Coordinates of C-alpha atoms in Angstrom, one line a residue:
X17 CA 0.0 0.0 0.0
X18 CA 1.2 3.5 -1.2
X19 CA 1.1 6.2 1.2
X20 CA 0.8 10.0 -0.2
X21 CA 1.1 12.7 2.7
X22 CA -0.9 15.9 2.0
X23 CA 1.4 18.4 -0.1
X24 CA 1.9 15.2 -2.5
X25 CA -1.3 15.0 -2.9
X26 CA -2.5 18.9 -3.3
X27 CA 0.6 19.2 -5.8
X28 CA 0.0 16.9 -7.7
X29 CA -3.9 17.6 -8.2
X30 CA -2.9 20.6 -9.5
X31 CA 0.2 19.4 -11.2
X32 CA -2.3 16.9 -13.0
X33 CA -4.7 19.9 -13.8
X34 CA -2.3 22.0 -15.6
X35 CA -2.5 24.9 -13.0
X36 CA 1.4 24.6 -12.1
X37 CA 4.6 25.3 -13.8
X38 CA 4.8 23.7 -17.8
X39 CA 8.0 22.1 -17.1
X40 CA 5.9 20.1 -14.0
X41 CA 2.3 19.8 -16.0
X42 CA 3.8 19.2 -19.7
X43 CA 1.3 21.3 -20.5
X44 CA 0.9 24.3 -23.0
X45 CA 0.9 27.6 -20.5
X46 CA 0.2 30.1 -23.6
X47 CA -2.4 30.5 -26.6
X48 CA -2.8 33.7 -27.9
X49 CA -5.6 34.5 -30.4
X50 CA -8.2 32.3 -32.6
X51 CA -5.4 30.4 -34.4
X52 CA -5.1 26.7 -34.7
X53 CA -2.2 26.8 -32.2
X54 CA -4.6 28.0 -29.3
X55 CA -7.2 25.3 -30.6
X56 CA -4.6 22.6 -30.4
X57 CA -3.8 24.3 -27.0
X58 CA -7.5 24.1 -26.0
X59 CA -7.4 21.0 -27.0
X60 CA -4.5 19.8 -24.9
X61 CA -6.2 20.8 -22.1
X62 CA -9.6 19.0 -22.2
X63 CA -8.0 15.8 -23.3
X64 CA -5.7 16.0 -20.0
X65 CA -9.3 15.7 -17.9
X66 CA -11.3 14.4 -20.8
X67 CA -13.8 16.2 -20.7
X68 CA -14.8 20.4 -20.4
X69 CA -17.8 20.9 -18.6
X70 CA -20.3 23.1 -20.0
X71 CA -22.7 25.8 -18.3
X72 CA -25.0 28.1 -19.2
X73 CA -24.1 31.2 -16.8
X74 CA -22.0 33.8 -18.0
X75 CA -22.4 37.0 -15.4
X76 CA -19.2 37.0 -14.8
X77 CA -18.3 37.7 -18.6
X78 CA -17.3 34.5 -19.6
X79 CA -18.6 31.0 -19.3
X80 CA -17.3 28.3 -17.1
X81 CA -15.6 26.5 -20.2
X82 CA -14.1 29.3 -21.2
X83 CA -12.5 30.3 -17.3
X84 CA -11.5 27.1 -17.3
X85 CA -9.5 27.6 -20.7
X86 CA -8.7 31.3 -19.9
X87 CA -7.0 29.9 -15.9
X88 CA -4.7 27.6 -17.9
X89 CA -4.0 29.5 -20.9
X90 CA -2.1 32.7 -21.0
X91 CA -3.6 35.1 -23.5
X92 CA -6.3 32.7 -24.6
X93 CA -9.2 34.5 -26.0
X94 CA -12.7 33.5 -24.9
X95 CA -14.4 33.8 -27.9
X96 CA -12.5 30.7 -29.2
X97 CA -13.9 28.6 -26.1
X98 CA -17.6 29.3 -27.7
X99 CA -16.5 28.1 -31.3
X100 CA -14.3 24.9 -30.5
X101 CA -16.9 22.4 -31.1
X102 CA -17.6 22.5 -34.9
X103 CA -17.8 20.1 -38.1
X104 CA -14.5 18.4 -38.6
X105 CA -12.8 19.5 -34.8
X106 CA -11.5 16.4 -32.8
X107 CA -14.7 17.1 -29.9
X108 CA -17.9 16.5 -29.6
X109 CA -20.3 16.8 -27.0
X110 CA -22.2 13.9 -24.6
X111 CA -22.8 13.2 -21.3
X112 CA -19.0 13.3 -19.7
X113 CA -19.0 14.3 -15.9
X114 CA -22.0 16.4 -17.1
X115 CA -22.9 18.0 -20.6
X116 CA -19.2 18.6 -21.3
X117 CA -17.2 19.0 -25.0
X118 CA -15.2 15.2 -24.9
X119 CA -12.3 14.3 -27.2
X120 CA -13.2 12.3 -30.2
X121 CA -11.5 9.2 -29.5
X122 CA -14.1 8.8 -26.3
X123 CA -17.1 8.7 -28.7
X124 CA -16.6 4.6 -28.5
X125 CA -16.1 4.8 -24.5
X126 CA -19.7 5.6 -24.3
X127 CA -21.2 3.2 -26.3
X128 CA -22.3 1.7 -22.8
X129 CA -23.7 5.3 -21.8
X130 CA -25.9 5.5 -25.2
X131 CA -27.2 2.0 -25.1
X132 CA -28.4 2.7 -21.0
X133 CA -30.2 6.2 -22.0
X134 CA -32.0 4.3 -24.7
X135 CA -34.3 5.1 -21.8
X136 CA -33.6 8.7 -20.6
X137 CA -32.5 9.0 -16.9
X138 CA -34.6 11.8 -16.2
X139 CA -38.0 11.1 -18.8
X140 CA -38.0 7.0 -18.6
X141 CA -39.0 5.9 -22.3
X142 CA -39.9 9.5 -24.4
X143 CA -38.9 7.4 -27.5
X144 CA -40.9 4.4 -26.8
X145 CA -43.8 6.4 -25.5
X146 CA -44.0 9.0 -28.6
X147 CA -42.5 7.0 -31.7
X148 CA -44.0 9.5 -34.2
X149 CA -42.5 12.1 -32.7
X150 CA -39.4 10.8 -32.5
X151 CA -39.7 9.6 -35.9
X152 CA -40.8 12.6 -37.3
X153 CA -38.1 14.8 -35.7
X154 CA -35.4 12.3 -37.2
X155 CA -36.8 12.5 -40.6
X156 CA -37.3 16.6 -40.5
X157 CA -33.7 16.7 -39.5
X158 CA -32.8 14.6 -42.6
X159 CA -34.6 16.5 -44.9
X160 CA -34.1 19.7 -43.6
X161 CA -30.5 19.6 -42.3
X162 CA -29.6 20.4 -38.9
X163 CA -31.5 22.2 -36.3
X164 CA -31.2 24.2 -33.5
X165 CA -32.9 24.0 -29.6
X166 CA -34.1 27.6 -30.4
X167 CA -35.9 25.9 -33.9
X168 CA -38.5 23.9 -31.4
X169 CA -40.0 26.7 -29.7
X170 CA -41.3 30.1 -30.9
X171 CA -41.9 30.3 -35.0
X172 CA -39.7 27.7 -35.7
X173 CA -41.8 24.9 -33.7
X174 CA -45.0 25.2 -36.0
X175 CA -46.4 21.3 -36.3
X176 CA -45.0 20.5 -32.8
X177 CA -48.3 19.2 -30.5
X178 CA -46.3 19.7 -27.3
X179 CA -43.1 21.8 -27.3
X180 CA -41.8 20.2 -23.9
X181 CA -42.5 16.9 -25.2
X182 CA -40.6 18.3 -28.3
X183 CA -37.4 19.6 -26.9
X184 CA -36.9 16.5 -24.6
X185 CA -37.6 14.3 -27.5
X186 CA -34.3 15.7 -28.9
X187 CA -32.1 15.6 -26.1
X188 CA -33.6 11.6 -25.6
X189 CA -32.2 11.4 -29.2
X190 CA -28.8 12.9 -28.7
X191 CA -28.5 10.9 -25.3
X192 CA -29.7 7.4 -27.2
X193 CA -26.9 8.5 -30.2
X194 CA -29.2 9.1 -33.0
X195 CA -28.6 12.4 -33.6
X196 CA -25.5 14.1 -32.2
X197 CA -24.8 18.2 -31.3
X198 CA -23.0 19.4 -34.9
X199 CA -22.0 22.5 -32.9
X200 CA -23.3 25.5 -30.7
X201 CA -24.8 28.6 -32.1
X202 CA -25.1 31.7 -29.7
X203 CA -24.3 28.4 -27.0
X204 CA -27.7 26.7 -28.7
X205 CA -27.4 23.2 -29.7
X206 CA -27.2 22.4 -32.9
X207 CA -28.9 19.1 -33.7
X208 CA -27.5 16.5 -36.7
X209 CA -27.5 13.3 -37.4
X210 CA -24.8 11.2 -36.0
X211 CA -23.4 9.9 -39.2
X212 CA -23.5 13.6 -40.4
X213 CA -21.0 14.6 -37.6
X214 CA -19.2 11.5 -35.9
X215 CA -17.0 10.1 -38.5
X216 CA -17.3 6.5 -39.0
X217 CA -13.8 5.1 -37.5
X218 CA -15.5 6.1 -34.5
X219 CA -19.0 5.3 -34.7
X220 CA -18.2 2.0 -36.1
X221 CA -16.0 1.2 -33.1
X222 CA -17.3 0.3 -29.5
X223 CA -15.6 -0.9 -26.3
X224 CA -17.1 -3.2 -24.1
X225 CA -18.7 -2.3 -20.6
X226 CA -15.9 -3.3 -18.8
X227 CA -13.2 -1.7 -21.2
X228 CA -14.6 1.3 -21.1
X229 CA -14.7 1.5 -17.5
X230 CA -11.4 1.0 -17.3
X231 CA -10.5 3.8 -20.2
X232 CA -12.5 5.9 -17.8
X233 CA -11.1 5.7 -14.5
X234 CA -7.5 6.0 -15.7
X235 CA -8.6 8.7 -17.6
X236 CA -10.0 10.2 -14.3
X237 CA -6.9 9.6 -12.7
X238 CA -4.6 11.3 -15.7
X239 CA -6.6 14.2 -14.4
X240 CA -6.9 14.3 -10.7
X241 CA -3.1 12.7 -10.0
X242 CA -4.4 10.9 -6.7
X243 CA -8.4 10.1 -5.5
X244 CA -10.8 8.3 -3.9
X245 CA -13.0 6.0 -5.7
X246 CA -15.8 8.1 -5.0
X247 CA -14.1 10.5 -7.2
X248 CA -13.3 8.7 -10.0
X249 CA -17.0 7.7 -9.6
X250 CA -18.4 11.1 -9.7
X251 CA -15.7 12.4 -12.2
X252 CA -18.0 10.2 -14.9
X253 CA -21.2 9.7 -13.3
X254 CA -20.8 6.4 -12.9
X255 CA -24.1 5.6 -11.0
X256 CA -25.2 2.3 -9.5
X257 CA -22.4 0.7 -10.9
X258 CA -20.3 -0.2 -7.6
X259 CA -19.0 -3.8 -8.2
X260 CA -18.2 -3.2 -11.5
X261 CA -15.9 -0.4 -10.7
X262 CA -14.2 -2.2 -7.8
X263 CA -13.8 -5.0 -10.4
X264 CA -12.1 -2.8 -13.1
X265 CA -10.1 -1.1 -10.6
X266 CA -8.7 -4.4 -9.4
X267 CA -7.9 -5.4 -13.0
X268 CA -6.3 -2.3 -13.4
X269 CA -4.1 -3.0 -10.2
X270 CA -3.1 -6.6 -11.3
X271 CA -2.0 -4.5 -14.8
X272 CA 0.1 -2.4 -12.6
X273 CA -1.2 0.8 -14.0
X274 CA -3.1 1.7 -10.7
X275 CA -2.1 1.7 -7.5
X276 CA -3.9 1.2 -4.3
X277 CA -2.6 4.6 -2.1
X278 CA -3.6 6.3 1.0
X279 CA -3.4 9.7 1.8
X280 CA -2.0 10.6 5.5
X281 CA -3.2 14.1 6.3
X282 CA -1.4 16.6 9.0
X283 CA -3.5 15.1 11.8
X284 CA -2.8 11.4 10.9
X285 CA -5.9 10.8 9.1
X286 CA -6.1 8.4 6.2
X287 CA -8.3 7.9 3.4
X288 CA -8.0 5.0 0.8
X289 CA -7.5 6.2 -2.5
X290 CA -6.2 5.5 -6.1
X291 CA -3.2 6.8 -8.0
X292 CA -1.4 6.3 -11.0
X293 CA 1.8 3.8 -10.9
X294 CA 3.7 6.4 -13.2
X295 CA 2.1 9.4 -11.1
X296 CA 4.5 8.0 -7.8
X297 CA 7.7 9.0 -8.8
X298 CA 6.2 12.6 -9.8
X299 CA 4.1 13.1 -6.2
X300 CA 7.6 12.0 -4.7
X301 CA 9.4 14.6 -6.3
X302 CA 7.1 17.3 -6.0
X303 CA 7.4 17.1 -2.0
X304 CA 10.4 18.4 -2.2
X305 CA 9.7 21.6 -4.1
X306 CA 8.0 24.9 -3.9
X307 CA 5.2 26.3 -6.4
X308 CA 5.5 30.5 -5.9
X309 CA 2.7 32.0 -3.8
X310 CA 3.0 35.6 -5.6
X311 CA 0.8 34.6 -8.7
X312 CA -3.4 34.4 -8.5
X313 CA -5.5 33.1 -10.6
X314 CA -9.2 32.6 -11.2
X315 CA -10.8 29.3 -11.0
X316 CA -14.2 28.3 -12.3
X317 CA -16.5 26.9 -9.9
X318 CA -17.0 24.2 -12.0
X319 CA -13.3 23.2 -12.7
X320 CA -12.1 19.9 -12.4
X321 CA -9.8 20.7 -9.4
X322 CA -12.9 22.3 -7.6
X323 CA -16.3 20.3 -8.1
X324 CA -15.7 17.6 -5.9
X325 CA -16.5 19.9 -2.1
X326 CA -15.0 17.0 -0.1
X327 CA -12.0 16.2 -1.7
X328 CA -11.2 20.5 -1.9
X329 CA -11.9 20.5 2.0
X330 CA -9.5 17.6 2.2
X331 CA -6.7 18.9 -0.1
X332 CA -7.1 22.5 0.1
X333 CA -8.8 23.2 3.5
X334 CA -11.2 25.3 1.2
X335 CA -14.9 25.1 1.6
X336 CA -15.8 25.2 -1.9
X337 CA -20.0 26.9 -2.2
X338 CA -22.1 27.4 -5.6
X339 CA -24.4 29.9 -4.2
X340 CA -26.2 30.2 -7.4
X341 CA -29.8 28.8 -6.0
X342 CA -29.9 30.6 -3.2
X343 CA -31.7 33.2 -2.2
X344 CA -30.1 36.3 -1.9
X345 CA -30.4 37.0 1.4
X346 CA -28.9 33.6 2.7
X347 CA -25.3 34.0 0.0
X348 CA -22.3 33.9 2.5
X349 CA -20.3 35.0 -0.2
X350 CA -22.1 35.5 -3.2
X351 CA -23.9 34.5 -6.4
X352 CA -21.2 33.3 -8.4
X353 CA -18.0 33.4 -6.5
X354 CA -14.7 32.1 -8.3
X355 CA -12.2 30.6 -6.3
X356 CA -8.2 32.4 -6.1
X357 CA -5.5 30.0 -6.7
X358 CA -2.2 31.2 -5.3
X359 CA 0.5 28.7 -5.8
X360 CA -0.8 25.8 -4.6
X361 CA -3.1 27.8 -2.3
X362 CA -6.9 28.3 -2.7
X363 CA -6.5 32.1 -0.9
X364 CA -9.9 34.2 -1.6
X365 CA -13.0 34.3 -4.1
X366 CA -14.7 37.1 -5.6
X367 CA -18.3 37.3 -7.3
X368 CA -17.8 39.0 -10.3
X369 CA -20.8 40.5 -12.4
X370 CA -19.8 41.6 -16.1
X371 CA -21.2 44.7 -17.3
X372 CA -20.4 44.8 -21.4
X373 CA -22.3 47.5 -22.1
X374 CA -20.2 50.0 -20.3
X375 CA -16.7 48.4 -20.6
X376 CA -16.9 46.6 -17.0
X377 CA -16.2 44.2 -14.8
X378 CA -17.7 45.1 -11.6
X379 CA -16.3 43.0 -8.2
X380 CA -19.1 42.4 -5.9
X381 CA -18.1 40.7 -3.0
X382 CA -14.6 39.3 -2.3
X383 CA -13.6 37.3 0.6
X384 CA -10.3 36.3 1.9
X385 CA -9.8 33.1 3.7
X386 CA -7.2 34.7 6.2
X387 CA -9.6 37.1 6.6
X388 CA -10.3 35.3 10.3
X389 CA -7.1 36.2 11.3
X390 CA -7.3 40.0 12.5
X391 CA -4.1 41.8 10.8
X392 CA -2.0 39.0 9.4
X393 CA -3.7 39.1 5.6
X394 CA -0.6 38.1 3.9
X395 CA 0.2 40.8 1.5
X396 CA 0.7 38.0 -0.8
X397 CA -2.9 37.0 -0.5
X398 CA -3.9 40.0 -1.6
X399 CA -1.5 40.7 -4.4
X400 CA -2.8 37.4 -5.7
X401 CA -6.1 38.2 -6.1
X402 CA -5.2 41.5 -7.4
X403 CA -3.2 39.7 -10.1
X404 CA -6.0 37.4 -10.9
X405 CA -8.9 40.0 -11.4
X406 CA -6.5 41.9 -13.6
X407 CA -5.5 38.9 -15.9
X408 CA -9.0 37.6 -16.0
X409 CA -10.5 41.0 -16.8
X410 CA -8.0 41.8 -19.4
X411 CA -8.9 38.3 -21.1
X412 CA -12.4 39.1 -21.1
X413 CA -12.0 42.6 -22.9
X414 CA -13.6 44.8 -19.4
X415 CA -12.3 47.0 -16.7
X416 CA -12.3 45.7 -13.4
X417 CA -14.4 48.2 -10.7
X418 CA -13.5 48.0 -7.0
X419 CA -10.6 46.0 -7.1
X420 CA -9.1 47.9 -4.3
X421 CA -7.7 45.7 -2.0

């Protein structure tokens, strides 16, 4: 049994996550413009996680795909995060750890997921229980060419009986793998058939349940560095699928790829976890030096490092909160706070609200988490955040307002 202490662990999570120096991450720390270079960049990123989770909220001025890009990516413009899936790019977008962009090789990983959500997980049998709808949408779509979520509602919906029926029957589609998402318009889907937009070498190919599970937990573990099996659980959604992950996990032990490794915390603790065999030499050497403390950056709420709350408390000491649904009144620290990474150090949030029409970025709340300690804010804390709201607000084309700190 490996044994990780916690700095191991913390560095190499973000080590793993690309959000350390390049000559650690073997990552690309710069992509400047809408070139090919920053899409291969772009790129490089989501296939280290597989996956780029998508969401729909963008008061902050930019989307959480695109902070996610813009926090690894020196100079990367945000405008390419909204454009990378289209025909002919290696991505395209299913159900990953949610609806997320995916590298192309995955499309035959999730072969298992489309043949379970033959029956939708949220609307039980939509296809089964309204076949001329479903056929009809199909066949429209093959006439007509592709169409977008805005096309079944408003003008474009005239024939459709029951618009909610409608626009679920499409999603059951794409979730079944009949018709795939060609690309995003104004962040609508786009709706295509699959043979119009997954080329065949990958929609010919399929690995078996147990492969693919596999594929998936290493590839969770290319991305975390070290985790519990909860995690790699989560990291996919694996639901209601426990023995088969502990089964695939032990095959991946007997292959020697993974490695059964506890983490020991500063109080003695231990929690039973999963790392890479080629990941022990790295969390080794990363004990014994130093990321810099100077330099801030944003995180998205929903990055990789971040989504899991209990493994952030237990690597970063950091209460990670989406305030988002609640009510104003009961927000601690606010409606859509993004996280300050200094070093290895999660050291404030700030709730940003962009303001385009007038050129700004306005800071609404910001929050230190030395801010319990009556005069000992390390300067550097607040230098970091200062950094961070300046880089992220120059990305996003505004002006940051109340940044005094």
């Amino acid at each position: 049994m490996e044994t990780l202490d916690l700095t191991q662990a913390r560095r190499l999570a973000l080590v793993r996550a690309g959000l350390l120096k390049p000559e650690w991450t073997g990552m690309p720390r710069r992509a400047t413009g809408l070139t090919q270079r920053a899409r291969r960049a772009a790129h490089e990123v989501i296939a280290r996680f597989g996956y780029l989770q998508l969401d729909t909220v963008a008061v902050a001025g930019a989307r959480s795909h695109a902070i996610v890009l813009l926090s690894r990516l020196e100079g990367f413009d945000p405008a390419l995060a909204e454009a990378l899936l289209q025909p002919g790019e290696p991505l395209f977008e299913y159900w990953g750890h949610e609806a997320c962009w995916l590298p192309i090789d995955l499309y035959p990983v999730f072969d298992f997921r489309r043949q379970d959500f033959q029956e939708h997980p949220w609307w039980g049998d939509l296809i089964g229980q309204h076949p001329r709808m479903a056929a009809d949408l199909t066949r429209r779509i093959r006439e007509e060419g592709p169409l977008r979520s805005l096309d079944l509602e408003g003008r474009g919906s005239r024939g459709w009986w029951d618009l909610k029926i409608a626009k679920r029957m499409a999603t059951a589609l794409w979730s079944s793998g009949v018709l795939a998402i060609r690309e995003r318009s104004h962040f609508q889907r786009v709706y295509d058939l699959t043979e119009r937009v997954i080329p065949e070498r990958w929609r010919k190919t399929a690995l078996a349940r147990d492969d693919a599970l596999e594929f998936l937990l290493l590839q969770a573990l290319r991305g975390h560095g070290w985790a519990t099996t909860g995690t790699l659980t989560q990291t996919w959604r694996l639901r209601n699928m426990r023995e088969a992950i502990q089964a695939a996990l032990a095959r991946l032990t007997r292959k020697g790829t993974v490695v059964a490794c506890t983490l020991r915390d500063d109080d003695g603790r231990r929690t039973p976890g999963w790392i890479r065999a080629r990941d022990l030499d790295l969390a080794d050497r990363l004990r014994r030096v130093r990321p810099r403390n100077d330099r801030g950056v944003l995180l998205s709420p929903f990055d990789p490092v971040l989504w899991d709350r209990p493994r952030v408390r237990r690597l970063f000491g950091f209460d990670q909160v989406l305030e988002i649904f609640k009510p104003a009144g009961q927000r601690v620290y606010g409606y859509y706070c993004l996280p300050v990474l200094a070093g290895e150090r999660l050291v404030a949030r700030v709730d940003l609200k962009a303001d385009r029409q007038n050129g700004n970025l306005h800071i609404l709340s910001r929050r230190f988490e030395a801010a319990d300690t009556p005069g000992k804010m390390p300067a550097a804390d607040r230098e970091a955040l200062r950094t961070a709201v300046t880089r992220y607000a120059g990305a996003i084309g505004l002006a940051p307002v109340g940044l005094t700190v």
